[in-house]
Amino acid sequence: MSTDSLSTFETAVPGTVHRTAAADASEALAEAIEPPAIGTAIPHDGVSLPDSVETDLSPSDLESAATGVTPAALGIAEYGTVTIPSGAAGDELVSLYTPRHVAVVAASDVVPDMAAAYERLSEDFAAGADTQILSTGPSATADMGTLVQGVHGPSETHVVLLEDR
Amino acid sequence: MSSRREKADALRRLMNSEGETVGRNTRNVNQLSDYAIQRFDDYDEARSAARGIKESAIENLPELIDRVDEAVEENGGQVHVAQTAADANRIVEGIMADRDAEKLVKSKSMTTEEIEVNDHLEEAGYEVFETDLGEFVVQIADEAPSHLIAPAIHKSPDEIAALFNHAFDLETDLSGDPNELTEFARERVGEHIREADVGMTGANFVVAESGTLMLVTNEGNARKTASTPDTHIAVAGVEKLVPSLADLQPFTELIGKTGTGQDITSYVSLMTPPVDTPIPDFEADEFRDAEEREFHLILLDNGRMGMREDDDLRETLYCIRCGACSNACSNFQSVGGHAFGGETYTGGIGTGWEAGVHGLDSASGMNDLCTGCSRCVPKCPVEIDIPWINTVVRDRLNRDAESDEFDFLVEGLAPDEEPGGLDLQKRLFGNVGTLAKVGSLTPGLANAVAGSRPGKWLLDQAFGVDPRRDLPEFADETLREWYGARGAQVSDPDRDVVLYPDVYTDYFDPERGKAAVRTLEALGVRVHIPAVPESGRAPLSQGMVETAREKAEAVHASLVTHIDDGRDVVVIEPSDLAMFRRDYEHLLPERSADRLAENSYEVLEYVYGLLDNGADADALSSPADGDGELAYHSHCQQRTMDLDEYTETVLSDLGYILRTSDVECCGMAGSFGYKREYYEVSVDVGEHLRDDLGDVSDRQLIASGTSCQDQLDALYEREVPHPIEVIAPR
Ligand code: SF4
C-alpha cells in the first residue's frame, strides 16, 4: 500500500493508531489494550495475541471485558474506516460489546477509497466473508441532546497497523 | 374558516412546545451536512450514480424480489412478501408464536413504524422494546417520531430527564446531563437486548444477489439487535432492494453526509443473515451454535407497487430516508415533524410517502407546509424533485376536495382549469395574475379596497388572507406602460433581450424593472418588454397543475419567437426563472422546456456575463462614500440554481461590501405568509432570518425575490430594494 494512503488512513482514523512491524505486534497490542481483554485470532503470520487476552469466551466475558481485539479485513484510508468480518469466533460480538475495540489491520489491506473498498468487499463476499461491519470510530448518539460516545458499542477505538504485512 | 384557525392554533402550539429544540437541532445537522458535502468532491457524481441505481432497481423490482428470495433461502433464511401492514404483522406474530418468544427488541426503522408493529405485538401480549435511544425516548413518551432519522429531535435533555424520572421508579432522579441520560438508557436497553428472544431490524438496503442487509447506525444497536437474539426478523419496504453489493458504494458515501453531516456513520453493517456469530445466552453464560439462528426477511409492499406504476410518485421510492430534506426545510425547522407528518412519515418527502402508503388523506395535513422553496433539492442524495411531488399531491388533493356551496360563484369567474371543490384561498392566490390585471385598471381603487378594513375583512373571511399582512400596492403605471411610452434607447445594440415582465414587477414594483432596463441599456443591450402571461408560478404553488401548464404553454408561445430572433430572456424574479429552468420540465414538451431553459437568465447572472465579456462596469453605480455596505438575502430558488454567486460577485466587484444570510429561506414564499393559517410560521421563520442577518442599521438591506422583499420589509419596516436597483445607473 502506498505510504500516502497509509498516512491518510492514519490521520483519518477516529482513534489511536499504533503502527508496528509484525514482530513487535505484541508490544503494540499490549499498549492498545486495557485489561481485562478478550479477542479473536489474528490471521497474520507471526502475529499472535498477548497471553493476557482471553480467547476462550463466554457471554459474561463480553460483559466484563474492558477491551476486545479482532482482526480487520480492510482499512479504508479516505474515511479512516476498518471492516470487521464476522465469523464463528464471535468477532462481531467482541468488537461490539466491549468499551474499547482494537482492530488489527495489515498495511497491504489498506485501500485508498470507498470504490476500492467495495471492489475488495465484493471479492470477500464471493469468497464467503459475507458479513462485514464498516466501522469508523466509536459508537455515538446525539439523541440525548449532545454528542455522547459509547452507546451500545465501544466508546473508544484503536487500530493496530501492521506495516510489514 | 374555523379549520384555518384550528390549524393556526395547532401550529402555534407546536412552535411553542417543540419549535425551539427542533430548530436548534435541525439547523445544526443541516450545517454539518452542508460542510460534509462541501468537502466531498464527488458529491454530484455519487448522487447521479445513486439515482441511476435506484431507477433501474425500481424498474426491475419483480426480478429482484425473486432473486433475493432465492439468495436468502440459500443462506438458510426465509423471505415473506407482505401485501399490507396487516399481512406483515400477521407474519411477525406467527414467527413469535413459532419460537415461543415473549420479548422482541427492535432497532430503528420507519417501515416498522408504518405497519405499527409495536402496537400490534403488544395487543397480542408480547413485549416490545426500542433499542435506538431516540426511539426509546419516543416509545416511553408514547409519541410518534418527529423526524425520519432523529425521532426525538424535538426533545431537550431536560425534557428527557423529566420523562425518565416520571416513567421509571428511580432512587435518585436523573439530571438533564446527556451523558447520564445516555448511560441510563444504555443500561436499560442493553438489558432488554440480552434478554430478548427475537431481534427486529429494518434495512437501509437489501442486496438481492446475496441477501445482504445494509444497516446504518451510529449507536450500534442494529448490530446488537441482529446478532444477540437467536432469531432475526428484518422488515423492509420492497423499494430497498438493489441488485448487487457494489451498488451500495455511493449510498455508503452519501447517507452519513446528507443525513447527519458525518463523513460516514459509525457503523455501516453489511450483514448476510443468518450470521455466523455464535449465539450468546447470557442467562446460561454459554454460547450456542450459530446453526440455531433463524432469519426472516419481510418485504413490505403496502402501496409501493402502486407507487411504482405512478409516474409522479415513483421517485419517492428512490428515497433512502436520510432526512436531509427535513433539515433543509425552513418550515420544518420552525414547526417540526409533528406538524409536518401524516400517519407515519414526516418532513420534505413525507407527503410522497404518505400519499403512496396511506393515501391522500394522510398526506393532506402537511402538504401545504411545503412552499416550494426548493432548498431541499440540492440536499437529496438521490436527486428527488421533492417540491414537484408535493405539488402533484396538492393537485390531487385539490381535485379530491368536495365542491361546496360557493362554487357556482367562482366557477364561471375564475379563468383557471381547476375543479369546483378547490379551496377559495388557493384559487385566489393561483389566479393572482388575472387579479393584478383587473386591479391595475384602477390602481387607486384597488389599493384602497385591499387596504381598507372591509376589504381586509372580506379577504380574511372568504379567502383566509391574514389581515396582519399588508398586501402589495399597485403602482400607478405598469412597467410595460412606462416602457411603451419611453421606447428602446439603444440603437446599435450588442445584444437584444426580452425582459420578462413578471406580475410583481409589472404591476406592483416597476422600479426594479426600470432599474433592470437602465442597467442593461448602459451595458449596450437593447431591451424589449412584450406582453407575456404570468409564468404559472402562482397556480403551480397552489397545486393547480393544469392551470400552470396552460400558462407555461402561453409563455412559451410568446417567448419562443423572440428566442428565434436571437434574443435572450432576462428574468428579474427568481421564482419565475425557476419555472423556466426547472418546473417547465414537468409542464412542457422536453424540447420546448429545454429551449426556454437554455435561453433564460437571471438579471444579475446576465449582468455578470456582460461584464465578463468586456462591458464597461463604469457605466454602473458603484458605492458613493458611506453607502457601500449592504446586507443581502438571496432568494431560496436562486440559491438552489446556484445563481446567488453572480449577484454577490457583481456587487463586490463594483466595490460594495456585502454581508449575506445563510438561512434556507425567508419564510415568506409568495402566498405563504399571507395565508391566515401559516402567517405565524412565516413570521417565525422570518425572525430567524433577522437573527442571522444581525444588526443592519448601518447598511442597506437588499433582496432578490419579491416574497423576500415583502418579508424583510415587514420585519425591518423599511424598503428593501432588489440588487439591480443598487447598481443601476442613476
Ligand atoms: S427525499 Fe431525499 S433528502 Fe429526503 S429523506 Fe429521501 S433521500 Fe433524504
PDB file of N, CA, C and O and ligand atoms in Angstrom, chain B residues 148 258 318-326 348-349 353 376 379-384 386, ligand 1:
ATOM      1  N   LEU B 148     -37.370  11.558  10.433  1.00  0.00           N
ATOM      2  CA  LEU B 148     -37.055  10.249   9.858  1.00  0.00           C
ATOM      3  C   LEU B 148     -35.888   9.566  10.550  1.00  0.00           C
ATOM      4  O   LEU B 148     -35.904   8.364  10.780  1.00  0.00           O
ATOM      5  N   THR B 258     -25.402  13.413   4.004  1.00  0.00           N
ATOM      6  CA  THR B 258     -26.662  14.154   3.899  1.00  0.00           C
ATOM      7  C   THR B 258     -27.519  13.960   5.153  1.00  0.00           C
ATOM      8  O   THR B 258     -28.239  14.855   5.550  1.00  0.00           O
ATOM      9  N   TYR B 318     -37.271   6.150  -4.581  1.00  0.00           N
ATOM     10  CA  TYR B 318     -35.806   6.257  -4.630  1.00  0.00           C
ATOM     11  C   TYR B 318     -35.249   6.778  -3.302  1.00  0.00           C
ATOM     12  O   TYR B 318     -34.050   6.748  -3.071  1.00  0.00           O
ATOM     13  N   CYS B 319     -36.138   7.288  -2.482  1.00  0.00           N
ATOM     14  CA  CYS B 319     -35.733   7.938  -1.228  1.00  0.00           C
ATOM     15  C   CYS B 319     -35.011   6.954  -0.316  1.00  0.00           C
ATOM     16  O   CYS B 319     -35.460   5.836  -0.114  1.00  0.00           O
ATOM     17  N   ILE B 320     -33.876   7.375   0.228  1.00  0.00           N
ATOM     18  CA  ILE B 320     -33.161   6.496   1.155  1.00  0.00           C
ATOM     19  C   ILE B 320     -33.391   6.927   2.605  1.00  0.00           C
ATOM     20  O   ILE B 320     -32.707   6.484   3.510  1.00  0.00           O
ATOM     21  N   ARG B 321     -34.324   7.820   2.787  1.00  0.00           N
ATOM     22  CA  ARG B 321     -34.776   8.214   4.126  1.00  0.00           C
ATOM     23  C   ARG B 321     -33.643   8.733   4.993  1.00  0.00           C
ATOM     24  O   ARG B 321     -33.460   8.304   6.134  1.00  0.00           O
ATOM     25  N   CYS B 322     -32.891   9.644   4.412  1.00  0.00           N
ATOM     26  CA  CYS B 322     -31.788  10.220   5.175  1.00  0.00           C
ATOM     27  C   CYS B 322     -32.246  11.401   6.010  1.00  0.00           C
ATOM     28  O   CYS B 322     -31.544  11.838   6.912  1.00  0.00           O
ATOM     29  N   GLY B 323     -33.401  11.944   5.689  1.00  0.00           N
ATOM     30  CA  GLY B 323     -33.936  13.056   6.480  1.00  0.00           C
ATOM     31  C   GLY B 323     -33.371  14.424   6.120  1.00  0.00           C
ATOM     32  O   GLY B 323     -33.745  15.430   6.723  1.00  0.00           O
ATOM     33  N   ALA B 324     -32.482  14.479   5.141  1.00  0.00           N
ATOM     34  CA  ALA B 324     -31.855  15.763   4.804  1.00  0.00           C
ATOM     35  C   ALA B 324     -32.872  16.804   4.352  1.00  0.00           C
ATOM     36  O   ALA B 324     -32.737  17.992   4.640  1.00  0.00           O
ATOM     37  N   CYS B 325     -33.909  16.328   3.656  1.00  0.00           N
ATOM     38  CA  CYS B 325     -34.892  17.299   3.154  1.00  0.00           C
ATOM     39  C   CYS B 325     -35.633  17.965   4.308  1.00  0.00           C
ATOM     40  O   CYS B 325     -36.058  19.118   4.185  1.00  0.00           O
ATOM     41  N   SER B 326     -35.771  17.280   5.410  1.00  0.00           N
ATOM     42  CA  SER B 326     -36.425  17.918   6.552  1.00  0.00           C
ATOM     43  C   SER B 326     -35.512  18.951   7.198  1.00  0.00           C
ATOM     44  O   SER B 326     -35.945  20.052   7.534  1.00  0.00           O
ATOM     45  N   GLY B 348     -39.895  16.698   4.381  1.00  0.00           N
ATOM     46  CA  GLY B 348     -39.954  17.029   2.970  1.00  0.00           C
ATOM     47  C   GLY B 348     -40.614  15.966   2.107  1.00  0.00           C
ATOM     48  O   GLY B 348     -41.579  16.231   1.390  1.00  0.00           O
ATOM     49  N   ILE B 349     -40.115  14.761   2.189  1.00  0.00           N
ATOM     50  CA  ILE B 349     -40.621  13.709   1.323  1.00  0.00           C
ATOM     51  C   ILE B 349     -41.792  12.980   1.985  1.00  0.00           C
ATOM     52  O   ILE B 349     -42.397  12.089   1.386  1.00  0.00           O
ATOM     53  N   TRP B 353     -44.488   9.848   0.639  1.00  0.00           N
ATOM     54  CA  TRP B 353     -44.641   8.549   1.299  1.00  0.00           C
ATOM     55  C   TRP B 353     -46.064   8.342   1.791  1.00  0.00           C
ATOM     56  O   TRP B 353     -46.645   7.267   1.623  1.00  0.00           O
ATOM     57  N   CYS B 376     -34.534  21.928  -0.362  1.00  0.00           N
ATOM     58  CA  CYS B 376     -34.252  20.511  -0.116  1.00  0.00           C
ATOM     59  C   CYS B 376     -33.630  19.842  -1.344  1.00  0.00           C
ATOM     60  O   CYS B 376     -32.969  18.811  -1.223  1.00  0.00           O
ATOM     61  N   LYS B 379     -30.013  18.965  -1.565  1.00  0.00           N
ATOM     62  CA  LYS B 379     -29.605  18.119  -0.452  1.00  0.00           C
ATOM     63  C   LYS B 379     -29.952  16.657  -0.668  1.00  0.00           C
ATOM     64  O   LYS B 379     -29.401  15.782  -0.002  1.00  0.00           O
ATOM     65  N   CYS B 380     -30.881  16.370  -1.530  1.00  0.00           N
ATOM     66  CA  CYS B 380     -31.344  14.992  -1.654  1.00  0.00           C
ATOM     67  C   CYS B 380     -30.294  14.144  -2.368  1.00  0.00           C
ATOM     68  O   CYS B 380     -29.924  14.412  -3.503  1.00  0.00           O
ATOM     69  N   PRO B 381     -29.808  13.087  -1.712  1.00  0.00           N
ATOM     70  CA  PRO B 381     -28.728  12.283  -2.282  1.00  0.00           C
ATOM     71  C   PRO B 381     -29.141  11.494  -3.517  1.00  0.00           C
ATOM     72  O   PRO B 381     -28.286  10.974  -4.219  1.00  0.00           O
ATOM     73  N   VAL B 382     -30.441  11.386  -3.777  1.00  0.00           N
ATOM     74  CA  VAL B 382     -30.861  10.681  -4.989  1.00  0.00           C
ATOM     75  C   VAL B 382     -31.582  11.625  -5.943  1.00  0.00           C
ATOM     76  O   VAL B 382     -32.324  11.185  -6.817  1.00  0.00           O
ATOM     77  N   GLU B 383     -31.365  12.908  -5.756  1.00  0.00           N
ATOM     78  CA  GLU B 383     -31.866  13.929  -6.691  1.00  0.00           C
ATOM     79  C   GLU B 383     -33.371  13.870  -6.907  1.00  0.00           C
ATOM     80  O   GLU B 383     -33.854  14.053  -8.026  1.00  0.00           O
ATOM     81  N   ILE B 384     -34.104  13.627  -5.855  1.00  0.00           N
ATOM     82  CA  ILE B 384     -35.562  13.610  -5.999  1.00  0.00           C
ATOM     83  C   ILE B 384     -36.077  15.044  -6.067  1.00  0.00           C
ATOM     84  O   ILE B 384     -35.642  15.909  -5.306  1.00  0.00           O
ATOM     85  N   ILE B 386     -38.393  16.893  -4.828  1.00  0.00           N
ATOM     86  CA  ILE B 386     -39.366  16.843  -3.738  1.00  0.00           C
ATOM     87  C   ILE B 386     -40.486  17.885  -3.897  1.00  0.00           C
ATOM     88  O   ILE B 386     -41.659  17.566  -3.722  1.00  0.00           O
TER      89      ILE B 386
HETATM   90  S1  SF4 C   1     -36.232  12.608  -0.220  1.00  0.00           S
HETATM   91 FE1  SF4 C   1     -34.031  12.650  -0.447  1.00  0.00          FE
HETATM   92  S2  SF4 C   1     -33.359  14.072   1.157  1.00  0.00           S
HETATM   93 FE2  SF4 C   1     -35.448  13.476   1.692  1.00  0.00          FE
HETATM   94  S3  SF4 C   1     -35.195  11.737   3.062  1.00  0.00           S
HETATM   95 FE3  SF4 C   1     -35.463  10.904   0.996  1.00  0.00          FE
HETATM   96  S4  SF4 C   1     -33.360  10.655   0.261  1.00  0.00           S
HETATM   97 FE4  SF4 C   1     -33.207  12.001   2.017  1.00  0.00          FE
END
